[in-house]
Amino acid sequence: MYYYSTRDRSLFFSFKDAALTGLAPDGGLFIPGQIPAYRGAVKRSLSSMSFCDIACETILPYVEKDLPPSVLEEIIAGAFSFPAPLVPADREGAALGAPLVLELFHGPTAAFKDFGARFMARTFSYLRRGEDRPLRILTATSGDTGGAVADGFFGVAGIAVTILYPKGRVSELQEKQIAGLGGNISALAVEGSFDDCQTLVKAAFGDAALGKKLSLSSANSINISRLLPQAVYYAAAAGKILGGRLDGDGTATPRTRPVPAGDAAPAPSGNIRTVPMKNAGAAIFCVPSGNFGNLTAGLYAMAMGAPIAGFIAATNINRTVPDYLESGEYRTRLSQPTISNAMDVGAPSNFERMSAHWNYQDLRRMIRGVWVDDDETRSTIGGVYRDHGYYLDPHGAVAWTAVQKLRQSGGALLPGSSAGGPVAVLATAHPAKFSAAVEPLTGPVPVPRSIQRALDRTARARTIPADPAALRDFLLEDPV
Ligand SMILES: *Cc1c(COP(=O)(O)O)cnc(C)c1O
């Protein structure tokens, strides 16, 4: 498998080049030359395979020139050491047609970005074996990426990480997850928005003089090695949905709270029960989206042949992509702050990758866009807690609301298709990560141990202006 730049199909790159450099030399994003198909036997048994086996089948064709199967297996076993349960929001939820929830927050930083970051850190560590020039990873975060990347790379030899985040626009917990580890992880609080942080990172990558002095790489959702592992949970969940198999405790007790993140999580393939589901068939995933890395990974899983009917792209008022799907015109905007702040993105970086693989008509066929404001999001958090005893975080709540809005409008969930298969809402963060927004609507949210550990740390960040020169100075004075 070779990789290309979204902006130039004439140059080939290996997976190793694509992963370690992050962004193509012409400023484009790396994309695989083709999207491989699952083998027939794999497609038929997705509902019974283990998560790690699905991960190997999904990722191997993209990386096999650089990661032998045994190495990939080891990376996967280490990275995906926590489950991704597919649960009904309550006991009767599936039967009543209420959305299922794909809980992606059981990793060490309680957000779905742990999947990508932990895979990437282990992959980098393998790809860099035997090198003596250290690697500097530069990443911009709107909140959750930073914590996941910091945690994933903390203590990895030969790699230093610098994380830029918008000062004052991330939660106390996110700031501690980003800036509380120290060691090989340094944090910069940028006086500006997330888009400013992304612009600074792009400027640093485009700075030839800097490139000569440092080995720079990125780790945000533009990195292909973060994207690929995210395709795995779509395939695994779509398999479960097709087979009518949900994760759960198998008892008749309604679930009153999410499984705690971290230590006490159940085994990935344990606790499966079979639930008769309305319209069992190809899944619809509703994806709360910001930079659209998660949704792009879902498109990869669908293109590989996972039983997926399509996607609902749910955004907050930063509605660039829903507007594009509606109008056919792509207009980026300035990002607006919301309570789902990890999705406050006005110029989604993975849009370039999506539209390199698929044209407007294709995207419109596979994705319906819906945007949701903060009042609607709050009302969902309160309502779902009242009706189902289930805590949603603001990001998952945006997705839940999007499904509700489509259902209330009476139309099909997907464009050009009347079939509404089972819908799974992606819960991308643990609600305790956003307790300031959630608790006024639900009362106290139980705090998982992973979050408590982070809260006990002290954040140590340096503040810089949103000026490329300030980042350059920092990088040059703080060589790895
Ligand atoms: C990053 C993030 C998102 C958005 O994911 P993208 O891949 O950027 O679209 C959604 N929810 C949470 C909790 C996140 O951290």
Short mmCIF file of C-alpha atoms and ligand atoms in Angstrom, two decimals:
data_model
loop_
_atom_site.label_atom_id
_atom_site.label_comp_id
_atom_site.label_asym_id
_atom_site.label_seq_id
_atom_site.Cartn_x
_atom_site.Cartn_y
_atom_site.Cartn_z
CA MET A 1 0.00 0.00 0.00
CA TYR A 2 1.33 3.38 -0.99
CA TYR A 3 0.19 6.79 0.17
CA TYR A 4 -0.32 9.99 -1.77
CA SER A 5 -0.78 13.62 -0.90
CA THR A 6 -4.32 14.90 -1.28
CA ARG A 7 -2.79 17.61 -3.46
CA ASP A 8 -0.53 15.57 -5.71
CA ARG A 9 -1.08 12.01 -6.89
CA SER A 10 2.27 11.76 -8.64
CA LEU A 11 4.41 11.15 -5.56
CA PHE A 12 4.34 7.91 -3.56
CA PHE A 13 5.03 7.58 0.15
CA SER A 14 5.32 4.57 2.41
CA PHE A 15 3.18 4.17 5.50
CA LYS A 16 6.30 4.90 7.53
CA ASP A 17 6.91 8.23 5.73
CA ALA A 18 3.26 9.18 5.95
CA ALA A 19 3.00 8.41 9.65
CA LEU A 20 6.26 9.97 10.75
CA THR A 21 5.95 13.18 8.73
CA GLY A 22 2.23 13.65 9.33
CA LEU A 23 1.67 16.20 6.59
CA ALA A 24 2.83 15.78 2.95
CA PRO A 25 5.65 18.05 1.73
CA ASP A 26 3.19 20.05 -0.39
CA GLY A 27 0.96 20.72 2.62
CA GLY A 28 -1.60 18.08 1.68
CA LEU A 29 -2.81 15.20 3.82
CA PHE A 30 -1.69 11.64 3.23
CA ILE A 31 -4.27 9.26 1.83
CA PRO A 32 -3.92 5.57 0.99
CA GLY A 33 -3.70 4.82 -2.72
CA GLN A 34 -6.74 2.63 -2.41
CA ILE A 35 -9.07 1.47 0.32
CA PRO A 36 -8.75 -2.32 0.58
CA ALA A 37 -11.77 -4.61 0.97
CA TYR A 38 -12.25 -7.02 3.86
CA ARG A 39 -11.90 -10.65 2.91
CA GLY A 40 -15.27 -12.38 2.54
CA ALA A 41 -14.63 -14.61 5.55
CA VAL A 42 -13.94 -11.57 7.68
CA LYS A 43 -17.07 -9.77 6.51
CA ARG A 44 -19.14 -12.82 7.41
CA SER A 45 -17.71 -13.15 10.90
CA LEU A 46 -17.37 -9.54 12.06
CA SER A 47 -20.11 -10.11 14.63
CA SER A 48 -18.19 -12.87 16.42
CA MET A 49 -14.55 -11.82 15.99
CA SER A 50 -12.64 -10.25 18.87
CA PHE A 51 -11.94 -6.54 18.75
CA CYS A 52 -8.20 -7.17 18.34
CA ASP A 53 -8.73 -9.61 15.46
CA ILE A 54 -10.95 -7.09 13.69
CA ALA A 55 -8.27 -4.47 14.33
CA CYS A 56 -5.58 -6.64 12.68
CA GLU A 57 -7.77 -7.36 9.66
CA THR A 58 -8.68 -3.71 9.31
CA ILE A 59 -5.25 -2.14 9.71
CA LEU A 60 -2.82 -4.70 8.26
CA PRO A 61 -3.37 -3.97 4.55
CA TYR A 62 -2.56 -0.30 5.14
CA VAL A 63 0.68 -0.91 7.01
CA GLU A 64 2.05 -4.31 6.04
CA LYS A 65 5.14 -3.00 4.27
CA ASP A 66 6.32 -1.40 7.50
CA LEU A 67 4.68 -3.33 10.33
CA PRO A 68 4.90 -7.13 10.13
CA PRO A 69 1.73 -8.90 11.34
CA SER A 70 3.27 -9.99 14.62
CA VAL A 71 4.38 -6.42 15.39
CA LEU A 72 0.97 -5.06 14.46
CA GLU A 73 -0.70 -7.59 16.73
CA GLU A 74 1.46 -6.53 19.61
CA ILE A 75 0.81 -2.83 18.99
CA ILE A 76 -2.92 -3.49 18.84
CA ALA A 77 -2.99 -5.57 22.00
CA GLY A 78 -1.15 -2.81 23.86
CA ALA A 79 -3.11 0.08 22.39
CA PHE A 80 -6.63 -1.32 22.62
CA SER A 81 -6.45 -2.53 26.18
CA PHE A 82 -9.91 -1.22 27.00
CA PRO A 83 -13.33 -2.04 25.55
CA ALA A 84 -15.66 -0.19 23.17
CA PRO A 85 -19.03 -1.43 24.36
CA LEU A 86 -22.16 -1.04 22.28
CA VAL A 87 -24.99 -0.59 24.74
CA PRO A 88 -28.65 0.34 24.73
CA ALA A 89 -29.18 3.61 26.58
CA ASP A 90 -31.54 1.56 28.70
CA ARG A 91 -32.91 -1.94 28.91
CA GLU A 92 -35.75 -1.44 26.47
CA GLY A 93 -33.86 1.08 24.39
CA ALA A 94 -32.99 -1.25 21.55
CA ALA A 95 -36.46 -2.72 21.27
CA LEU A 96 -38.09 0.71 21.33
CA GLY A 97 -35.82 2.03 18.64
CA ALA A 98 -33.97 4.44 20.93
CA PRO A 99 -30.42 4.94 19.71
CA LEU A 100 -27.74 2.53 20.78
CA VAL A 101 -24.64 4.08 22.27
CA LEU A 102 -21.14 3.12 21.19
CA GLU A 103 -19.11 4.06 24.26
CA LEU A 104 -15.64 5.11 23.15
CA PHE A 105 -14.52 6.66 26.43
CA HIS A 106 -13.11 3.73 28.39
CA GLY A 107 -9.46 4.53 27.69
CA PRO A 108 -7.00 6.28 30.03
CA THR A 109 -8.06 9.85 29.12
CA ALA A 110 -11.77 9.00 28.91
CA ALA A 111 -12.24 10.07 25.28
CA PHE A 112 -12.23 8.23 21.96
CA LYS A 113 -8.95 9.83 20.96
CA ASP A 114 -7.19 7.25 23.11
CA PHE A 115 -7.74 4.73 20.28
CA GLY A 116 -5.78 6.78 17.78
CA ALA A 117 -3.18 8.22 20.13
CA ARG A 118 -2.22 4.94 21.78
CA PHE A 119 -1.92 3.18 18.43
CA MET A 120 0.12 6.03 17.01
CA ALA A 121 2.53 6.23 19.95
CA ARG A 122 3.31 2.50 19.78
CA THR A 123 3.62 2.64 16.00
CA PHE A 124 6.01 5.59 16.10
CA SER A 125 8.07 3.89 18.73
CA TYR A 126 8.46 0.82 16.48
CA LEU A 127 9.07 2.80 13.29
CA ARG A 128 11.75 4.87 15.02
CA ARG A 129 13.60 1.89 16.49
CA GLY A 130 17.35 2.25 16.12
CA GLU A 131 17.22 5.98 15.21
CA ASP A 132 19.31 8.30 17.28
CA ARG A 133 17.91 11.64 16.09
CA PRO A 134 15.01 12.41 18.39
CA LEU A 135 11.57 13.18 16.99
CA ARG A 136 9.56 16.25 17.96
CA ILE A 137 5.82 15.86 17.74
CA LEU A 138 3.84 19.03 17.37
CA THR A 139 0.12 18.94 17.81
CA ALA A 140 -2.76 21.38 18.11
CA THR A 141 -5.69 20.45 20.28
CA SER A 142 -9.12 21.84 20.97
CA GLY A 143 -9.14 19.83 24.18
CA ASP A 144 -9.22 16.08 23.97
CA THR A 145 -6.49 15.35 21.44
CA GLY A 146 -3.87 16.91 23.68
CA GLY A 147 -4.65 14.74 26.66
CA ALA A 148 -4.76 11.57 24.60
CA VAL A 149 -1.51 12.38 22.80
CA ALA A 150 0.24 13.37 26.03
CA ASP A 151 -0.84 10.16 27.69
CA GLY A 152 -0.04 7.99 24.67
CA PHE A 153 3.51 9.34 24.26
CA PHE A 154 4.42 10.03 27.89
CA GLY A 155 7.75 8.41 28.62
CA VAL A 156 8.32 7.09 25.07
CA ALA A 157 12.08 7.28 24.53
CA GLY A 158 13.43 9.38 21.66
CA ILE A 159 10.21 11.34 21.23
CA ALA A 160 9.31 14.75 22.64
CA VAL A 161 5.82 16.17 22.31
CA THR A 162 4.73 19.82 22.20
CA ILE A 163 1.01 20.44 22.52
CA LEU A 164 -0.70 23.73 21.61
CA TYR A 165 -4.13 24.51 23.01
CA PRO A 166 -6.35 27.61 23.04
CA LYS A 167 -5.78 29.31 26.36
CA GLY A 168 -8.87 29.46 28.53
CA ARG A 169 -10.97 27.40 26.13
CA VAL A 170 -10.33 23.94 27.50
CA SER A 171 -11.63 22.55 30.78
CA GLU A 172 -9.52 22.35 33.92
CA LEU A 173 -9.34 18.59 33.51
CA GLN A 174 -8.31 18.81 29.85
CA GLU A 175 -5.62 21.31 30.79
CA LYS A 176 -4.28 18.99 33.48
CA GLN A 177 -4.30 16.05 31.09
CA ILE A 178 -2.32 18.13 28.57
CA ALA A 179 0.01 20.06 30.84
CA GLY A 180 0.19 17.94 33.98
CA LEU A 181 2.53 15.15 32.93
CA GLY A 182 5.78 17.05 32.25
CA GLY A 183 8.76 14.93 31.24
CA ASN A 184 8.87 14.62 27.46
CA ILE A 185 5.54 16.44 27.11
CA SER A 186 5.53 20.26 26.92
CA ALA A 187 2.38 22.38 26.75
CA LEU A 188 1.83 25.80 25.12
CA ALA A 189 -1.29 27.83 25.95
CA VAL A 190 -1.94 29.92 22.83
CA GLU A 191 -3.70 33.28 23.10
CA GLY A 192 -6.23 32.54 20.42
CA SER A 193 -8.63 29.92 19.09
CA PHE A 194 -8.09 26.29 18.14
CA ASP A 195 -7.90 27.38 14.51
CA ASP A 196 -5.02 29.68 15.49
CA CYS A 197 -3.26 26.71 17.13
CA GLN A 198 -3.71 24.68 13.96
CA THR A 199 -2.39 27.55 11.86
CA LEU A 200 0.72 27.79 14.06
CA VAL A 201 1.39 24.07 13.69
CA LYS A 202 0.95 24.26 9.92
CA ALA A 203 3.31 27.27 9.78
CA ALA A 204 5.96 25.36 11.74
CA PHE A 205 5.72 22.42 9.33
CA GLY A 206 6.05 24.82 6.41
CA ASP A 207 9.13 26.49 7.92
CA ALA A 208 12.08 25.04 6.01
CA ALA A 209 14.70 26.48 8.36
CA LEU A 210 13.02 24.83 11.33
CA GLY A 211 12.70 21.58 9.40
CA LYS A 212 16.48 21.46 8.96
CA LYS A 213 17.12 21.75 12.66
CA LEU A 214 14.41 19.47 14.04
CA SER A 215 12.67 16.25 13.01
CA LEU A 216 9.08 17.39 13.21
CA SER A 217 5.98 15.26 13.08
CA SER A 218 2.32 15.84 13.83
CA ALA A 219 -0.05 13.85 15.97
CA ASN A 220 -3.45 15.41 15.48
CA SER A 221 -6.22 13.83 13.51
CA ILE A 222 -4.53 14.61 10.19
CA ASN A 223 -2.01 11.85 10.93
CA ILE A 224 -2.93 8.73 9.03
CA SER A 225 -1.70 6.50 11.85
CA ARG A 226 -4.30 8.03 14.14
CA LEU A 227 -7.05 7.71 11.62
CA LEU A 228 -6.69 4.04 10.69
CA PRO A 229 -7.21 2.61 14.19
CA GLN A 230 -10.45 4.58 14.43
CA ALA A 231 -11.94 2.55 11.58
CA VAL A 232 -11.81 -0.52 13.82
CA TYR A 233 -14.60 0.29 16.26
CA TYR A 234 -16.99 1.04 13.42
CA ALA A 235 -16.39 -2.37 11.88
CA ALA A 236 -16.67 -4.11 15.24
CA ALA A 237 -19.87 -2.28 16.20
CA ALA A 238 -21.44 -2.74 12.76
CA GLY A 239 -20.75 -6.47 13.09
CA LYS A 240 -22.45 -6.56 16.48
CA ILE A 241 -25.45 -4.65 15.15
CA LEU A 242 -25.82 -6.98 12.20
CA GLY A 243 -25.68 -9.94 14.55
CA GLY A 244 -28.05 -8.32 17.06
CA ARG A 245 -25.41 -8.64 19.75
CA LEU A 246 -25.05 -5.91 22.32
CA ASP A 247 -22.68 -5.53 25.22
CA GLY A 248 -24.38 -5.44 28.55
CA ASP A 249 -24.58 -7.06 31.90
CA GLY A 250 -27.18 -9.54 30.70
CA THR A 251 -29.50 -8.76 33.59
CA ALA A 252 -32.87 -7.07 33.51
CA THR A 253 -31.58 -4.14 35.55
CA PRO A 254 -31.73 -0.85 33.67
CA ARG A 255 -28.31 0.70 33.42
CA THR A 256 -28.20 3.85 35.47
CA ARG A 257 -24.71 4.95 34.65
CA PRO A 258 -22.03 4.36 32.04
CA VAL A 259 -19.43 1.72 32.79
CA PRO A 260 -16.63 3.60 34.58
CA ALA A 261 -13.66 4.51 32.38
CA GLY A 262 -10.29 2.97 33.15
CA ASP A 263 -9.57 0.19 35.55
CA ALA A 264 -12.94 -1.39 36.16
CA ALA A 265 -13.88 -1.74 32.50
CA PRO A 266 -15.27 -5.07 31.32
CA ALA A 267 -13.40 -7.34 28.89
CA PRO A 268 -13.96 -6.34 25.27
CA SER A 269 -15.72 -9.48 24.15
CA GLY A 270 -17.30 -10.51 27.45
CA ASN A 271 -20.86 -9.82 28.53
CA ILE A 272 -22.33 -10.15 25.08
CA ARG A 273 -26.03 -10.75 24.97
CA THR A 274 -28.30 -11.19 22.02
CA VAL A 275 -31.05 -8.63 21.73
CA PRO A 276 -33.81 -8.75 19.16
CA MET A 277 -33.44 -5.50 17.31
CA LYS A 278 -35.85 -3.67 15.11
CA ASN A 279 -34.64 -3.68 11.50
CA ALA A 280 -31.37 -5.47 12.31
CA GLY A 281 -29.22 -4.76 9.31
CA ALA A 282 -26.61 -2.32 8.16
CA ALA A 283 -25.80 0.18 10.87
CA ILE A 284 -26.17 3.92 10.82
CA PHE A 285 -23.62 5.76 12.93
CA CYS A 286 -24.20 9.23 14.22
CA VAL A 287 -20.79 10.84 14.70
CA PRO A 288 -20.27 14.01 16.74
CA SER A 289 -17.76 15.78 14.53
CA GLY A 290 -15.19 18.58 14.69
CA ASN A 291 -12.16 17.94 12.52
CA PHE A 292 -13.93 14.99 10.87
CA GLY A 293 -11.16 12.48 11.51
CA ASN A 294 -13.58 10.16 13.27
CA LEU A 295 -16.14 10.33 10.49
CA THR A 296 -13.48 9.84 7.80
CA ALA A 297 -12.36 6.68 9.60
CA GLY A 298 -15.97 5.51 9.53
CA LEU A 299 -16.08 6.07 5.78
CA TYR A 300 -12.97 3.90 5.46
CA ALA A 301 -14.67 1.09 7.40
CA MET A 302 -17.74 1.38 5.19
CA ALA A 303 -15.65 1.40 2.01
CA MET A 304 -13.81 -1.71 3.22
CA GLY A 305 -17.14 -3.50 3.36
CA ALA A 306 -18.25 -3.27 6.99
CA PRO A 307 -22.07 -3.50 7.13
CA ILE A 308 -22.74 0.24 7.41
CA ALA A 309 -25.65 1.97 5.67
CA GLY A 310 -24.34 5.48 6.19
CA PHE A 311 -23.54 8.23 8.66
CA ILE A 312 -25.09 11.19 10.31
CA ALA A 313 -22.48 13.92 10.75
CA ALA A 314 -23.55 15.85 13.83
CA THR A 315 -21.90 19.17 14.58
CA ASN A 316 -22.54 21.96 17.02
CA ILE A 317 -23.11 25.47 15.59
CA ASN A 318 -19.75 25.16 13.84
CA ARG A 319 -21.72 23.85 10.90
CA THR A 320 -19.30 24.07 7.99
CA VAL A 321 -19.82 20.49 6.81
CA PRO A 322 -23.62 20.23 7.29
CA ASP A 323 -23.90 23.45 5.29
CA TYR A 324 -21.66 22.02 2.59
CA LEU A 325 -23.70 18.82 2.35
CA GLU A 326 -26.83 20.91 2.04
CA SER A 327 -25.59 23.49 -0.45
CA GLY A 328 -22.61 21.97 -2.24
CA GLU A 329 -20.54 25.02 -1.37
CA TYR A 330 -17.66 24.64 1.04
CA ARG A 331 -17.19 27.73 3.19
CA THR A 332 -15.01 27.60 6.27
CA ARG A 333 -15.94 29.89 9.14
CA LEU A 334 -14.38 31.23 12.29
CA SER A 335 -14.92 28.74 15.08
CA GLN A 336 -17.50 29.60 17.75
CA PRO A 337 -17.17 28.40 21.35
CA THR A 338 -19.79 25.86 22.51
CA ILE A 339 -20.26 23.40 25.38
CA SER A 340 -19.08 20.61 23.06
CA ASN A 341 -15.73 22.35 22.77
CA ALA A 342 -13.76 19.50 21.22
CA MET A 343 -15.91 20.13 18.13
CA ASP A 344 -15.43 23.89 17.92
CA VAL A 345 -13.83 23.73 14.50
CA GLY A 346 -14.69 26.09 11.67
CA ALA A 347 -12.25 24.66 9.13
CA PRO A 348 -12.23 20.87 9.61
CA SER A 349 -8.80 19.56 8.68
CA ASN A 350 -9.97 16.15 7.47
CA PHE A 351 -12.39 17.64 4.98
CA GLU A 352 -9.54 17.73 2.48
CA ARG A 353 -9.01 14.00 2.97
CA MET A 354 -12.70 13.12 2.70
CA SER A 355 -13.10 15.08 -0.48
CA ALA A 356 -9.92 13.60 -1.98
CA HIS A 357 -11.50 10.13 -1.70
CA TRP A 358 -15.11 11.02 -2.46
CA ASN A 359 -16.77 13.73 -4.51
CA TYR A 360 -19.74 15.78 -3.40
CA GLN A 361 -22.31 13.34 -4.78
CA ASP A 362 -20.64 10.38 -3.04
CA LEU A 363 -20.47 12.22 0.26
CA ARG A 364 -24.09 13.26 0.00
CA ARG A 365 -25.09 9.68 -0.60
CA MET A 366 -23.25 8.42 2.50
CA ILE A 367 -23.66 11.25 4.98
CA ARG A 368 -26.45 13.39 6.28
CA GLY A 369 -25.33 16.54 8.09
CA VAL A 370 -27.17 17.95 11.10
CA TRP A 371 -26.12 20.79 13.38
CA VAL A 372 -27.28 21.32 16.93
CA ASP A 373 -27.07 24.33 19.26
CA ASP A 374 -26.13 24.41 22.94
CA ASP A 375 -29.71 24.75 24.19
CA GLU A 376 -30.77 21.64 22.28
CA THR A 377 -27.68 19.81 23.55
CA ARG A 378 -28.47 20.72 27.17
CA SER A 379 -32.05 19.69 26.78
CA THR A 380 -30.93 16.29 25.47
CA ILE A 381 -28.51 15.72 28.35
CA GLY A 382 -31.28 16.41 30.86
CA GLY A 383 -33.93 14.51 28.91
CA VAL A 384 -31.88 11.36 28.30
CA TYR A 385 -30.95 11.26 31.96
CA ARG A 386 -34.61 11.61 32.99
CA ASP A 387 -35.92 9.09 30.46
CA HIS A 388 -33.15 6.51 30.46
CA GLY A 389 -31.00 7.16 33.54
CA TYR A 390 -28.07 7.51 31.19
CA TYR A 391 -25.41 10.24 31.33
CA LEU A 392 -24.39 11.73 27.98
CA ASP A 393 -21.47 14.10 27.62
CA PRO A 394 -22.08 17.24 25.49
CA HIS A 395 -20.45 15.68 22.39
CA GLY A 396 -22.45 12.46 22.52
CA ALA A 397 -25.49 14.61 23.28
CA VAL A 398 -24.98 16.57 20.05
CA ALA A 399 -25.12 13.27 18.17
CA TRP A 400 -28.16 12.02 20.11
CA THR A 401 -29.94 15.31 19.39
CA ALA A 402 -29.15 15.04 15.69
CA VAL A 403 -30.86 11.63 15.53
CA GLN A 404 -33.86 13.01 17.39
CA LYS A 405 -34.14 16.02 15.12
CA LEU A 406 -34.09 13.83 12.02
CA ARG A 407 -36.69 11.49 13.49
CA GLN A 408 -38.92 14.41 14.45
CA SER A 409 -38.68 15.83 10.97
CA GLY A 410 -40.19 12.55 9.82
CA GLY A 411 -37.79 11.93 6.97
CA ALA A 412 -35.29 9.14 6.45
CA LEU A 413 -32.16 9.24 8.56
CA LEU A 414 -29.97 8.93 5.52
CA PRO A 415 -30.17 10.81 2.25
CA GLY A 416 -31.73 8.87 -0.60
CA SER A 417 -32.63 5.87 1.54
CA SER A 418 -35.84 5.08 3.32
CA ALA A 419 -34.29 2.23 5.30
CA GLY A 420 -33.56 3.24 8.85
CA GLY A 421 -31.36 0.46 10.25
CA PRO A 422 -30.36 0.51 13.89
CA VAL A 423 -28.67 3.77 14.83
CA ALA A 424 -25.64 3.95 17.07
CA VAL A 425 -24.66 7.26 18.59
CA LEU A 426 -20.95 7.59 19.24
CA ALA A 427 -20.29 8.68 22.83
CA THR A 428 -16.86 10.21 22.34
CA ALA A 429 -16.11 11.34 25.90
CA HIS A 430 -16.99 10.26 29.41
CA PRO A 431 -19.60 12.64 30.88
CA ALA A 432 -17.41 13.25 33.95
CA LYS A 433 -14.90 14.93 31.63
CA PHE A 434 -17.46 17.68 31.07
CA SER A 435 -19.06 17.71 34.49
CA ALA A 436 -19.39 21.52 34.51
CA ALA A 437 -21.82 21.30 31.60
CA VAL A 438 -23.46 17.99 32.52
CA GLU A 439 -24.01 18.11 36.29
CA PRO A 440 -26.38 21.10 36.38
CA LEU A 441 -28.66 18.97 34.16
CA THR A 442 -28.28 15.56 35.81
CA GLY A 443 -26.83 15.93 39.28
CA PRO A 444 -23.43 14.48 40.21
CA VAL A 445 -21.75 12.27 37.61
CA PRO A 446 -19.61 9.42 38.98
CA VAL A 447 -15.92 10.14 38.35
CA PRO A 448 -13.86 7.26 36.97
CA ARG A 449 -10.43 6.64 38.42
CA SER A 450 -8.58 7.71 35.26
CA ILE A 451 -10.10 11.17 35.57
CA GLN A 452 -9.44 11.45 39.29
CA ARG A 453 -5.75 10.69 38.71
CA ALA A 454 -5.49 13.51 36.15
CA LEU A 455 -7.30 15.99 38.43
CA ASP A 456 -4.69 15.38 41.10
CA ARG A 457 -1.95 16.77 38.82
CA THR A 458 -0.80 20.40 38.41
CA ALA A 459 -0.92 21.99 34.95
CA ARG A 460 2.34 23.62 33.85
CA ALA A 461 2.04 25.39 30.49
CA ARG A 462 3.82 28.32 28.86
CA THR A 463 1.59 31.03 27.35
CA ILE A 464 2.46 32.25 23.84
CA PRO A 465 0.75 34.67 21.42
CA ALA A 466 -0.89 33.30 18.25
CA ASP A 467 2.25 34.14 16.29
CA PRO A 468 4.35 31.63 14.32
CA ALA A 469 7.52 33.39 15.47
CA ALA A 470 6.68 32.65 19.11
CA LEU A 471 6.32 28.94 18.38
CA ARG A 472 9.53 28.93 16.35
CA ASP A 473 11.42 30.57 19.22
CA PHE A 474 10.08 28.06 21.70
CA LEU A 475 11.05 25.11 19.53
CA LEU A 476 14.54 26.43 18.88
CA GLU A 477 15.28 27.25 22.49
CA ASP A 478 13.90 23.94 23.70
CA PRO A 479 15.61 21.43 21.41
CA VAL A 480 15.00 17.78 22.08
C1 LIG B 1 -12.13 15.31 19.07
C2 LIG B 1 -13.46 15.06 19.57
C3 LIG B 1 -14.57 15.05 18.73
C4 LIG B 1 -14.45 15.36 17.26
O1 LIG B 1 -13.76 14.37 16.54
P1 LIG B 1 -13.19 14.68 15.08
O2 LIG B 1 -12.48 13.45 14.69
O3 LIG B 1 -12.27 15.87 15.24
O4 LIG B 1 -14.35 15.02 14.24
C5 LIG B 1 -15.80 14.71 19.27
N1 LIG B 1 -15.95 14.47 20.58
C6 LIG B 1 -14.91 14.49 21.43
C7 LIG B 1 -15.15 14.22 22.87
C8 LIG B 1 -13.64 14.78 20.96
O5 LIG B 1 -12.63 14.80 21.80
#
